[in-house]
Short mmCIF file of C-alpha atoms and ligand atoms in Angstrom, two decimals:
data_model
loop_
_atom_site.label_atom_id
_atom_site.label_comp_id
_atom_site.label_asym_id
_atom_site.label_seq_id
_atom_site.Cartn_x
_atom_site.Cartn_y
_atom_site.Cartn_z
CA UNK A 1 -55.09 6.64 -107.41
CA UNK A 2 -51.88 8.62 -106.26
CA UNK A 3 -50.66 12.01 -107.56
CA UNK A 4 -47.75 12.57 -109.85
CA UNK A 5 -45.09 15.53 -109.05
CA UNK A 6 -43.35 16.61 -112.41
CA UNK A 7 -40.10 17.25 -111.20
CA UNK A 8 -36.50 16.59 -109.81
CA UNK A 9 -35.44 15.43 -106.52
CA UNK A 10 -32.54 18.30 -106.09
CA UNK A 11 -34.58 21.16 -106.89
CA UNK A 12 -36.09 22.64 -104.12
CA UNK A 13 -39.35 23.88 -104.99
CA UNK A 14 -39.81 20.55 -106.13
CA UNK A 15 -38.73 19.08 -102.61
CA UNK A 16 -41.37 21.52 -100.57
CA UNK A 17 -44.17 19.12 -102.42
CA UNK A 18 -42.66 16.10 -101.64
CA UNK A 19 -42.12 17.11 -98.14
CA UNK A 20 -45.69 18.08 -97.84
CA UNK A 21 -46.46 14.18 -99.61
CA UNK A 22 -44.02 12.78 -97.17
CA UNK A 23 -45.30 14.28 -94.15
CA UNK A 24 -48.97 13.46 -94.93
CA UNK A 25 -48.02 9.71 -95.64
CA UNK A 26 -49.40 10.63 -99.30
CA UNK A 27 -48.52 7.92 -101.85
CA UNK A 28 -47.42 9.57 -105.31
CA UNK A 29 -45.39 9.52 -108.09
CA UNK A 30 -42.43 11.22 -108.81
CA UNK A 31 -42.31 11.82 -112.81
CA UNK A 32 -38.81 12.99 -113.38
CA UNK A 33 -38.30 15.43 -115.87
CA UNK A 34 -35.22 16.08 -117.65
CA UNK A 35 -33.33 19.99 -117.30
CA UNK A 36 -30.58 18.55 -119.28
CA UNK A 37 -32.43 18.02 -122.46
CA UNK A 38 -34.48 20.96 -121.85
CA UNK A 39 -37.70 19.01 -120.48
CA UNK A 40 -39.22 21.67 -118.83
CA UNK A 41 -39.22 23.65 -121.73
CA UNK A 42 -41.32 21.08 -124.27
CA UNK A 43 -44.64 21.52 -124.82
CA UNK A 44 -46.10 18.55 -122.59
CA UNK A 45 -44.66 20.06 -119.43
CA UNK A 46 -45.54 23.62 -120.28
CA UNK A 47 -48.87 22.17 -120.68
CA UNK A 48 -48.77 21.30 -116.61
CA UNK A 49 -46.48 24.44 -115.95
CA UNK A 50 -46.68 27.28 -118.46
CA UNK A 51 -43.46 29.00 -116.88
CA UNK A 52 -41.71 25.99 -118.05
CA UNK A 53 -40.36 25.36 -114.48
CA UNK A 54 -40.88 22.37 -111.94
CA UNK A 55 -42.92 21.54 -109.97
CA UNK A 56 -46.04 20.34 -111.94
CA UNK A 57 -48.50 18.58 -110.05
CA UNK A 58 -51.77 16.54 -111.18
CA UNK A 59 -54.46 15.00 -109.62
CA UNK A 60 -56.95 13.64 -111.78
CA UNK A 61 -57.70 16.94 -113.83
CA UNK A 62 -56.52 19.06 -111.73
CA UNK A 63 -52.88 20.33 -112.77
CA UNK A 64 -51.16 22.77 -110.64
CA UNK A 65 -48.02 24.65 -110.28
CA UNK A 66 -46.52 26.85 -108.01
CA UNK A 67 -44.95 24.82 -105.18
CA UNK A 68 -46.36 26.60 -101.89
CA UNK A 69 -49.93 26.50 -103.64
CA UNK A 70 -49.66 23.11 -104.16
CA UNK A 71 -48.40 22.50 -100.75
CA UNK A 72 -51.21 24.04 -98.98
CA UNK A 73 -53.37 21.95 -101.73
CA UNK A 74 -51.99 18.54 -100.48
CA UNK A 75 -51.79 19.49 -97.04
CA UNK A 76 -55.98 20.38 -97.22
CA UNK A 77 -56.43 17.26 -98.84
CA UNK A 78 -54.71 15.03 -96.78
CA UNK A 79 -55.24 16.78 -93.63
CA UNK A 80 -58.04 14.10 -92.23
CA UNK A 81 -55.01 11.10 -92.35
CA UNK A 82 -51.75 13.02 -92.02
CA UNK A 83 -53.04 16.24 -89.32
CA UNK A 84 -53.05 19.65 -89.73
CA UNK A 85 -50.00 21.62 -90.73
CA UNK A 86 -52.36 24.83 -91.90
CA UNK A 87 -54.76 25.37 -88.73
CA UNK A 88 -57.25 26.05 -90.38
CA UNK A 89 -59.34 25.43 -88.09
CA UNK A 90 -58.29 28.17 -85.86
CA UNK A 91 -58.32 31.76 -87.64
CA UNK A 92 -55.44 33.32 -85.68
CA UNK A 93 -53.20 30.80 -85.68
CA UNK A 94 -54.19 29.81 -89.34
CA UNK A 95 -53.05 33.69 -89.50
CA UNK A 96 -49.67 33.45 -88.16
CA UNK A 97 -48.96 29.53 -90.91
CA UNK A 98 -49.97 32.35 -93.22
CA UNK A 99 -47.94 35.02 -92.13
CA UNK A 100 -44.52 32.79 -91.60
CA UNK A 101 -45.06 31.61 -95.13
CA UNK A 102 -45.25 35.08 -96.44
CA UNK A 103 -41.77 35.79 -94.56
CA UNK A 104 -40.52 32.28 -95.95
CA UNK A 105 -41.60 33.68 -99.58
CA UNK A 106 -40.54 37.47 -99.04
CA UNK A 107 -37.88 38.02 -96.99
CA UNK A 108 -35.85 34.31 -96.58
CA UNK A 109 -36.24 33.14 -99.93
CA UNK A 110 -34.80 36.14 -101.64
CA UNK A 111 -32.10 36.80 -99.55
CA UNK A 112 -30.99 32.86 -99.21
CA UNK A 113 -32.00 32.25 -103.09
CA UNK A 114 -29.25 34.02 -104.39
CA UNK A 115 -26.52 32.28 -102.22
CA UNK A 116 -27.86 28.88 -103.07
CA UNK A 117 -27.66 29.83 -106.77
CA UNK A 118 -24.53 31.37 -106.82
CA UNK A 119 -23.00 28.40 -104.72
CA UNK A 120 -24.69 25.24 -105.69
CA UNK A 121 -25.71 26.31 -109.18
CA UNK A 122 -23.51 28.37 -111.19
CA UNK A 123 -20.35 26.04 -110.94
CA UNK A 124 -22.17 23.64 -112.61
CA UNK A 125 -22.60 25.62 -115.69
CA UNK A 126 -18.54 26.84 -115.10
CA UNK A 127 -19.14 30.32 -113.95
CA UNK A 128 -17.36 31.29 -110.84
CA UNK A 129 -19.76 32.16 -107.73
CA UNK A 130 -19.87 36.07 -107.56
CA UNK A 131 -18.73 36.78 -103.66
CA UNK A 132 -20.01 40.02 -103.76
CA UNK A 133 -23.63 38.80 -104.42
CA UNK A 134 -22.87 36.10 -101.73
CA UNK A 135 -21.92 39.06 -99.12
CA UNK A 136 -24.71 41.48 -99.88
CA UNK A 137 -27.11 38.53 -99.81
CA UNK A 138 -25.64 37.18 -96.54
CA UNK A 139 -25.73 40.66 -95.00
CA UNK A 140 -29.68 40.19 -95.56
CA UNK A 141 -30.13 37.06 -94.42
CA UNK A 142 -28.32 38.00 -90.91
CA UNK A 143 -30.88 40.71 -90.78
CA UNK A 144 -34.20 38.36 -91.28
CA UNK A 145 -32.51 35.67 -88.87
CA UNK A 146 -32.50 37.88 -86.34
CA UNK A 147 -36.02 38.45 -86.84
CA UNK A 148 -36.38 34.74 -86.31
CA UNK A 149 -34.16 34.48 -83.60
CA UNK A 150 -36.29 36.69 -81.29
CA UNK A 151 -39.14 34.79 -82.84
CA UNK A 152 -38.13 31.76 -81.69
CA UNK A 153 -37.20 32.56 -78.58
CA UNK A 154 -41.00 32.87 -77.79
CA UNK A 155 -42.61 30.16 -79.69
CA UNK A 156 -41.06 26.45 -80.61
CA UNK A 157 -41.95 26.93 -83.80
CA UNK A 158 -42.22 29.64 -86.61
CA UNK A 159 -46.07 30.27 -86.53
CA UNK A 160 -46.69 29.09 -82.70
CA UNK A 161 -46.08 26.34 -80.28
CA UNK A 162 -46.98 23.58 -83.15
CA UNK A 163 -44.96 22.66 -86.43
CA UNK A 164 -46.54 23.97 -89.48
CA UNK A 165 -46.61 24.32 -93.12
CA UNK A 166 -44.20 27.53 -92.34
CA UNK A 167 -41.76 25.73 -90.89
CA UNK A 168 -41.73 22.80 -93.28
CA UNK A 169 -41.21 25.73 -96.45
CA UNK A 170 -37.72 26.94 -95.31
CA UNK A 171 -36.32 22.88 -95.58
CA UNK A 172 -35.32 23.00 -99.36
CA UNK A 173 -33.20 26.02 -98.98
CA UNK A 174 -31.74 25.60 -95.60
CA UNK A 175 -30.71 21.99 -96.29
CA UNK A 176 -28.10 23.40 -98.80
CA UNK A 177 -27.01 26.39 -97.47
CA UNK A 178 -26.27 24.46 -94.08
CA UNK A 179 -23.63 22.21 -96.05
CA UNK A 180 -22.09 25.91 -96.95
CA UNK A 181 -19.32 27.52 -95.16
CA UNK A 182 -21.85 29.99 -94.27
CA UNK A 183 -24.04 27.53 -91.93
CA UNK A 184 -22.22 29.59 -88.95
CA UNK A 185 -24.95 32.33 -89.47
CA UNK A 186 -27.62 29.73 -88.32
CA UNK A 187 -25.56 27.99 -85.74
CA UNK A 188 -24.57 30.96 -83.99
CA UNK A 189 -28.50 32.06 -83.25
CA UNK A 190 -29.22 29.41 -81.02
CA UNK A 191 -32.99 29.30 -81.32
CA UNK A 192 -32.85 29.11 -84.85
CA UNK A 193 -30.26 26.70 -83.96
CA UNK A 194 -32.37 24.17 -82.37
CA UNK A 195 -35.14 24.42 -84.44
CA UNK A 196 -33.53 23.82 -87.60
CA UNK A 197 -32.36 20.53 -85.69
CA UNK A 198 -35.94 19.85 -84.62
CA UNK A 199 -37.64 20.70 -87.92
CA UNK A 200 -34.53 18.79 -90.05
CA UNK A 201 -34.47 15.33 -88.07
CA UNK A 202 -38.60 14.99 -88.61
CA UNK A 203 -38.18 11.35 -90.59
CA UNK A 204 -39.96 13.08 -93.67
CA UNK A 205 -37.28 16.01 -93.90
CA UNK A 206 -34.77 13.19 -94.05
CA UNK A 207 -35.78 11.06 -96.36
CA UNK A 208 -36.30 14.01 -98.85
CA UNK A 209 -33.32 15.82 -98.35
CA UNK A 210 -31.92 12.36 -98.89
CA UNK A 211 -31.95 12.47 -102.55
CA UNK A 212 -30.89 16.04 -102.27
CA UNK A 213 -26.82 15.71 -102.31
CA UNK A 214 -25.85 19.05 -101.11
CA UNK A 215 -22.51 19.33 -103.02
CA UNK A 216 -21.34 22.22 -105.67
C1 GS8 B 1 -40.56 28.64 -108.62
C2 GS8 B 1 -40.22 27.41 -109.41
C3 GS8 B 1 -38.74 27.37 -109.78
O1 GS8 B 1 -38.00 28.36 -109.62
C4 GS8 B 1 -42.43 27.59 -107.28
O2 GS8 B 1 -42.82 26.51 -107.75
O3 GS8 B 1 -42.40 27.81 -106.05
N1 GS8 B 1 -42.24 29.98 -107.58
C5 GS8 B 1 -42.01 28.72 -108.23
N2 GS8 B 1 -38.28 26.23 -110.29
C6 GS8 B 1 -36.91 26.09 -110.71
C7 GS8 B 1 -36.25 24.95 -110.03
S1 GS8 B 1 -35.95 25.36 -108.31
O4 GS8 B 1 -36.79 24.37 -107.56
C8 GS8 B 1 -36.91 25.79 -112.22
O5 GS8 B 1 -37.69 25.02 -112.71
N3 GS8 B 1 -35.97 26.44 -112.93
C9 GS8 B 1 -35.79 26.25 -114.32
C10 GS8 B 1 -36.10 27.46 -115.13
O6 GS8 B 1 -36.55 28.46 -114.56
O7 GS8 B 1 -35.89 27.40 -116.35
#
């Protein structure tokens, strides 16, 4: 029997598990639920996520949330038919999927967050982006792309010379933001450059960011 996500196709937490599905060749089922009537927020999916956000994810009995824990949960389990985007085989470079996605979680995410909301997400409930969040946040971003830049530079690939669970992680967020005006910051670091075009033309990245229209 397959797995179920709880969850919706433009929301990218929700997208970093179905990546992880896609890339493993997983089959599952996408249950949508509903922010408009205030789904996520009933009883049945607090049940599966008691934060009352998405993604919810079952299998069998077991319900998670928490979209990079479930990641490296479907990644372990499918590792055997899909390969092995955690290493974990290898402690040190196990080490450095673990250390990328701590970066991905601590330093990108909170600086590229905050763009994404104020661009993609606040128009839709009629507030007016706040540009001075967008700078300040942008400002920060520059900062941990360098970081990345000289990273890359070295290695293909966030965690080594082989594409990983930490490279996979950024997709959600950098799929938007590159429809933004503010895509030059990526473009003009050209390792970063190239492997946002190798990590975003895997035929799994595509067909997720698919159903991810990346309009305000
Ligand atoms: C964050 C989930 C989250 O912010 C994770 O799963 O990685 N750390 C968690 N979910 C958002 C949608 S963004 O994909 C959500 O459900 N927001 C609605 C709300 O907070 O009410």
């Amino acid at each position: 029997m397959g797995v179920k996500v709880y969850g919706a196709t433009m929301s990218t937490c929700t997208a970093r598990v179905l990546l992880c599905l896609e890339e493993m060749g997983a089959e599952y089922e996408l249950v949508p639920i509903d922010f408009s009537t205030g789904e996520h927020k009933q009883p049945a999916h607090l049940a599966r996520n008691p934060f009352g956000q998405v993604p919810a994810f079952e299998d069998g009995a077991l319900i998670l949330y928490e979209s990079r824990a479930i990641a490296r949960y479907i990644l372990r389990k499918y590792k055997s038919s899909g390969g092995d985007l955690l290493k974990e085989g290898s402690l040190e470079e196990s080490a450095m999927v673990d250390l990328w996605l701590e970066v991905e979680s601590q330093q990108f995410n909170p600086a590229i967050g905050p763009i994404f909301y104020q661009i993609f997400i606040f128009p839709r409930f009629g507030n007016v982006p706040d540009q001075a969040v967008i700078d300040t946040n942008l400002e920060k971003l520059c900062k941990v792309l360098d970081v990345y830049e000289a990273r890359l530079s070295k290695t293909k690939y966030l965690a080594g010379d082989f594409f990983s669970l930490a490279d996979l992680s950024h997709v959600p967020l950098l799929h938007y933001f590159m429809a933004t005006p503010h895509a030059s910051v990526v473009n003009s670091r050209p390792h970063v450059k190239a492997w946002w075009e190798g990590v975003s033309s895997r035929p799994a990245c595509k067909k997720v960011t698919a159903a991810m229209p990346a309009s305000a």
